[in-house]
């Protein structure tokens, strides 16, 4: 009989923004993107928690603690963690 250990991860959760540009802007210059903006969820802690949950045979084997903003991206982090089977405890910062 094997008992699976629980893992606690305290770390960051964020949303990365990437834009496709024709050229890098120079100092003081405004460059318009070509319409391609990509949003990629991440953060070292969030990525580790998802990886642990995916490798685990038991739902909730990973607990993740992080601070998120009171916005669309913070709510998306909570939704993603739940969908991945991570027991997330997210402190919501209403000031940022």
Coordinates of C-alpha atoms in Angstrom, one line a residue:
X1 CA 0.0 0.0 0.0
X2 CA 1.5 3.3 -1.0
X3 CA 0.5 6.7 0.4
X4 CA 0.9 9.7 -1.8
X5 CA 2.6 12.7 -0.2
X6 CA 1.2 16.2 -0.5
X7 CA 3.2 19.0 -1.9
X8 CA 3.0 22.7 -0.9
X9 CA 4.2 25.3 -3.3
X10 CA 4.4 29.0 -2.4
X11 CA 5.1 31.1 -5.4
X12 CA 4.1 33.5 -8.1
X13 CA 1.2 33.5 -10.6
X14 CA 1.0 35.9 -13.5
X15 CA -0.1 36.5 -17.0
X16 CA 2.5 37.1 -19.7
X17 CA 1.7 39.4 -22.6
X18 CA 3.5 39.0 -25.9
X19 CA 3.2 41.2 -29.0
X20 CA 4.4 40.7 -32.5
X21 CA 6.2 43.8 -33.7
X22 CA 7.7 44.7 -37.0
X23 CA 10.6 46.2 -35.2
X24 CA 11.8 47.0 -31.7
X25 CA 11.0 50.6 -30.6
X26 CA 13.8 53.0 -30.1
X27 CA 13.9 55.4 -27.1
X28 CA 10.7 57.5 -27.1
X29 CA 9.3 55.8 -30.2
X30 CA 5.8 54.3 -30.4
X31 CA 5.6 51.1 -32.5
X32 CA 2.2 49.6 -33.5
X33 CA 1.9 45.9 -33.3
X34 CA 0.6 43.8 -36.2
X35 CA -2.5 42.7 -34.2
X36 CA -1.0 39.6 -32.6
X37 CA -1.2 39.7 -28.8
X38 CA -0.8 36.5 -26.9
X39 CA -1.7 36.0 -23.3
X40 CA 0.1 33.1 -21.6
X41 CA -0.6 32.1 -18.0
X42 CA 2.4 31.3 -15.9
X43 CA 4.6 32.2 -13.0
X44 CA 7.2 29.7 -11.6
X45 CA 5.0 28.7 -8.7
X46 CA 1.9 28.3 -10.8
X47 CA 3.7 26.3 -13.4
X48 CA 5.2 24.0 -10.8
X49 CA 1.8 23.4 -9.1
X50 CA 0.2 22.5 -12.4
X51 CA 3.0 20.1 -13.2
X52 CA 2.7 18.4 -9.8
X53 CA -1.0 18.1 -10.2
X54 CA -0.7 16.6 -13.7
X55 CA 1.8 14.0 -12.5
X56 CA -0.2 13.1 -9.4
X57 CA -2.7 10.2 -9.3
X58 CA -4.6 11.9 -6.5
X59 CA -6.6 15.1 -7.0
X60 CA -5.6 17.8 -4.5
X61 CA -2.1 16.4 -3.9
X62 CA -0.7 19.8 -4.6
X63 CA -1.5 23.0 -2.6
X64 CA -0.5 26.3 -4.1
X65 CA -0.3 29.6 -2.2
X66 CA 0.1 32.9 -4.1
X67 CA -1.1 36.5 -4.2
X68 CA -3.1 37.6 -7.2
X69 CA -4.8 40.8 -8.3
X70 CA -8.5 41.5 -8.1
X71 CA -8.9 41.4 -11.8
X72 CA -9.7 39.1 -14.8
X73 CA -6.2 37.5 -14.6
X74 CA -6.5 36.7 -10.9
X75 CA -9.9 35.1 -11.4
X76 CA -8.5 33.2 -14.3
X77 CA -5.6 31.8 -12.2
X78 CA -8.2 30.5 -9.6
X79 CA -10.2 28.9 -12.4
X80 CA -7.2 27.3 -14.0
X81 CA -5.9 25.9 -10.7
X82 CA -9.2 24.3 -9.9
X83 CA -9.5 22.8 -13.4
X84 CA -6.0 21.3 -13.0
X85 CA -6.8 19.8 -9.6
X86 CA -4.6 22.1 -7.6
X87 CA -5.8 23.1 -4.2
X88 CA -5.1 26.9 -4.5
X89 CA -5.2 29.4 -1.7
X90 CA -5.0 32.7 -3.4
X91 CA -4.7 36.0 -1.5
X92 CA -6.5 38.7 -3.6
X93 CA -4.9 42.1 -3.5
X94 CA -7.8 44.6 -4.1
X95 CA -5.4 47.6 -4.2
X96 CA -3.5 46.6 -7.3

